[in-house]
Short mmCIF file of C-alpha atoms in Angstrom, two decimals:
data_model
loop_
_atom_site.label_atom_id
_atom_site.label_comp_id
_atom_site.label_asym_id
_atom_site.label_seq_id
_atom_site.Cartn_x
_atom_site.Cartn_y
_atom_site.Cartn_z
CA LEU E 1 -6.95 4.82 -4.18
CA ALA E 2 -5.67 3.24 -6.93
CA ALA E 3 -2.21 0.64 -6.53
CA GLN E 4 0.46 2.61 -8.10
CA GLN E 5 4.16 1.63 -8.96
CA VAL E 6 6.46 2.77 -6.92
CA ASP E 7 10.48 2.32 -6.85
CA ASP E 8 11.01 -0.21 -3.83
CA VAL E 9 14.03 -0.64 -2.03
CA PHE E 10 15.55 -2.24 -4.52
CA GLY E 11 15.39 0.63 -7.69
CA ARG E 12 12.48 -0.87 -9.48
CA ALA E 13 8.99 0.13 -10.08
CA CYS E 14 6.31 -2.03 -7.96
CA VAL E 15 2.50 -2.08 -7.37
CA ALA E 16 1.82 -1.29 -3.50
CA GLN E 17 -2.06 0.49 -2.35
CA MET E 18 -1.71 2.22 0.60
CA PHE E 19 -4.36 2.33 3.09
CA GLU E 20 -5.79 4.95 6.30
CA THR E 21 -7.03 4.81 9.32
CA GLY E 22 -8.65 7.64 11.46
CA PRO E 23 -12.25 8.50 13.27
CA VAL E 24 -12.78 10.64 10.05
CA VAL E 25 -11.78 8.44 8.01
CA ALA E 26 -14.73 6.87 5.71
CA ASP E 27 -15.03 2.89 5.73
CA ASN E 28 -12.36 0.90 7.64
CA ALA E 29 -10.48 -0.30 4.37
CA LEU E 30 -7.35 -1.10 6.22
CA ALA E 31 -9.77 -3.19 8.64
CA ASP E 32 -10.99 -4.42 5.53
CA MET E 33 -7.67 -5.00 4.11
CA PHE E 34 -6.51 -7.15 7.16
CA VAL E 35 -9.04 -9.34 7.10
CA ALA E 36 -8.81 -10.24 2.52
CA CYS E 37 -4.23 -10.61 3.00
CA ILE E 38 -5.30 -13.22 5.77
CA HIS E 39 -8.48 -15.16 3.85
CA ALA E 40 -5.45 -14.85 0.15
CA ALA E 41 -3.02 -16.99 2.26
CA ARG E 42 -3.10 -20.12 0.68
CA VAL E 43 0.51 -21.73 1.68
CA GLU E 44 1.88 -19.54 4.48
CA LEU E 45 0.74 -16.86 7.33
CA VAL E 46 3.62 -14.57 8.97
CA ILE E 47 1.95 -11.62 10.92
CA THR E 48 4.30 -9.16 13.63
CA THR E 49 2.69 -7.01 15.44
CA PRO E 50 3.31 -5.17 19.28
CA TYR E 51 -0.71 -4.55 20.03
CA PHE E 52 -2.97 -7.45 18.98
CA VAL E 53 -6.39 -6.54 20.05
CA PRO E 54 -8.70 -8.10 17.04
CA ASP E 55 -11.74 -6.95 16.29
CA GLU E 56 -13.39 -10.70 15.81
CA SER E 57 -13.75 -10.35 11.80
CA ILE E 58 -9.47 -10.54 12.06
CA LEU E 59 -8.91 -13.24 15.07
CA ARG E 60 -11.68 -15.73 13.08
CA ALA E 61 -9.50 -14.95 9.83
CA ILE E 62 -7.12 -15.47 11.78
CA CYS E 63 -8.13 -19.08 12.92
CA ALA E 64 -9.57 -20.15 10.16
CA ALA E 65 -6.57 -20.21 7.91
CA PRO E 66 -4.10 -23.55 10.08
CA ARG E 67 -7.94 -25.38 9.17
CA ARG E 68 -7.43 -25.04 5.53
CA GLY E 69 -3.75 -26.47 5.81
CA VAL E 70 -2.35 -22.63 5.63
CA ARG E 71 1.26 -22.04 7.80
CA THR E 72 -0.18 -19.52 10.08
CA VAL E 73 2.65 -17.52 11.85
CA LEU E 74 1.82 -14.64 14.68
CA ILE E 75 4.79 -13.34 16.60
CA LEU E 76 3.90 -10.47 19.52
CA PRO E 77 5.88 -9.22 22.02
CA ALA E 78 7.11 -11.43 25.60
CA ARG E 79 6.61 -7.79 27.38
CA ASN E 80 4.51 -5.73 26.66
CA ASP E 81 4.51 -1.60 27.76
CA SER E 82 1.20 -1.59 28.45
CA LEU E 83 -0.34 -4.14 31.29
CA PHE E 84 -4.13 -4.24 29.65
CA VAL E 85 -2.54 -4.52 26.26
CA GLY E 86 -0.67 -7.46 26.66
CA LEU E 87 -3.25 -9.21 29.01
CA ALA E 88 -5.90 -8.48 26.07
CA SER E 89 -3.50 -10.15 23.72
CA ARG E 90 -2.92 -13.03 25.82
CA SER E 91 -6.71 -13.40 26.31
CA THR E 92 -7.20 -14.75 22.52
CA TYR E 93 -3.87 -17.51 22.91
CA PRO E 94 -6.29 -20.60 24.17
CA TYR E 95 -8.28 -19.54 20.11
CA LEU E 96 -5.99 -19.12 18.68
CA LEU E 97 -3.75 -21.82 19.83
CA GLN E 98 -6.67 -24.71 19.57
CA ASN E 99 -7.24 -23.66 16.18
CA GLY E 100 -3.81 -24.25 14.73
CA VAL E 101 -2.19 -21.19 14.99
CA GLU E 102 1.54 -21.43 15.75
CA LEU E 103 2.38 -18.16 18.28
CA TYR E 104 5.76 -16.38 19.33
CA GLU E 105 6.87 -13.95 22.23
CA TYR E 106 9.67 -12.03 21.02
CA THR E 107 12.04 -11.70 24.22
CA ALA E 108 14.77 -9.47 22.59
CA GLY E 109 12.33 -6.06 24.38
CA LEU E 110 9.30 -4.19 22.77
CA LEU E 111 8.96 -6.20 19.18
CA HIS E 112 7.47 -3.29 17.46
CA ALA E 113 6.71 -4.47 14.02
CA LYS E 114 3.35 -4.17 12.69
CA SER E 115 4.38 -6.46 9.64
CA MET E 116 2.20 -9.17 7.00
CA THR E 117 3.53 -11.16 4.66
CA ILE E 118 1.13 -14.08 2.79
CA ASP E 119 2.98 -16.84 0.42
CA GLY E 120 5.64 -14.70 -0.29
CA ARG E 121 4.58 -12.79 -2.79
CA LEU E 122 2.73 -9.56 -1.03
CA SER E 123 3.06 -8.02 1.89
CA LEU E 124 1.00 -5.15 4.45
CA VAL E 125 3.49 -3.06 6.86
CA GLY E 126 3.20 0.15 8.66
CA SER E 127 2.04 2.22 11.63
CA ALA E 128 -1.33 0.12 11.99
CA ASN E 129 -1.92 -2.08 15.01
CA MET E 130 -4.09 -4.86 15.02
CA ASP E 131 -5.76 -3.38 17.71
CA ARG E 132 -9.32 -1.13 17.73
CA ARG E 133 -7.35 2.07 19.03
CA SER E 134 -5.25 1.76 14.93
CA LEU E 135 -8.25 0.53 13.03
CA GLU E 136 -10.66 3.50 14.41
CA LEU E 137 -9.35 6.07 16.52
CA ASN E 138 -5.64 6.75 15.69
CA TYR E 139 -4.42 7.97 12.60
CA GLU E 140 -2.47 5.95 10.49
CA ASN E 141 -0.73 3.92 7.27
CA ASN E 142 -0.16 0.71 6.00
CA LEU E 143 1.82 -0.12 2.74
CA LEU E 144 0.07 -3.44 0.69
CA ILE E 145 3.16 -4.72 -1.78
CA ALA E 146 2.58 -7.00 -4.54
CA ASP E 147 6.22 -7.68 -4.86
CA ARG E 148 8.23 -10.93 -4.57
CA GLU E 149 11.59 -9.64 -3.92
CA VAL E 150 10.35 -6.47 -0.95
CA THR E 151 8.21 -9.58 0.42
CA ALA E 152 10.86 -12.28 0.47
CA SER E 153 13.52 -9.22 2.44
CA ILE E 154 10.39 -8.09 4.82
CA ARG E 155 10.04 -12.07 5.30
CA GLU E 156 14.30 -12.52 6.04
CA ARG E 157 12.93 -9.77 9.41
CA GLN E 158 10.61 -11.85 10.35
CA THR E 159 12.60 -14.90 10.67
CA GLU E 160 14.92 -12.48 12.79
CA TYR E 161 11.95 -12.09 15.17
CA LEU E 162 11.69 -15.63 15.42
CA ARG E 163 15.58 -16.13 16.20
CA ASN E 164 14.08 -14.70 19.24
CA ALA E 165 11.01 -15.71 20.25
CA ARG E 166 9.41 -18.47 22.43
CA PRO E 167 6.94 -20.98 21.34
CA VAL E 168 3.92 -20.45 22.77
CA SER E 169 1.68 -23.91 23.74
CA LEU E 170 -1.59 -24.13 25.64
#
C-alpha cells in the first residue's frame, strides 16, 4: 500500500500509511515498521503499550536507540490485566535499563494506548501491541502518520501518561 494524504484531526491533509497484521497477512510489515521507526529516531523516541513482549528485533532496536544518543522512553502499565504478560514484560526491564532506556510504569489504571512518537515528526498509533500475539495471530491495524502537529498532539498525551507514572530503576 502506498502512503496517502488523509484529513487529520485538525481538518487538513497529512501523509499517512496503514499497516495490518494477522494470520493470513503475508510478511509482517508492521513488525518491520516498528523496527524501522525505532531506528529512524535521532533525538527522541517515546513508546506506550500495555502488552510489551517484544521479539528480539524490536527489543534490540529499542535498546540500541539510547546508545546512539536518542532519548528513549517506554511507558508500560504498572498493573497488567494479564499476570503472565506482566511478568514477561518485566523480564525485559534489566536489559532495557542497562541500555539506557527510561522506563516508566503508569499507575492510574491499565494503560491501553499503543503509540510511538519519533523526533516530533512521526507517529505510529493503532491497535497492535509490541508482542507476538498482535504481530502474528491477531488482526490489527496501525497508522504511521508523518505530520508534526498530529505528532505533537500524541506526544502531549504521552506526557500526560508520564505525569501519572513512576520511574523504574534497576
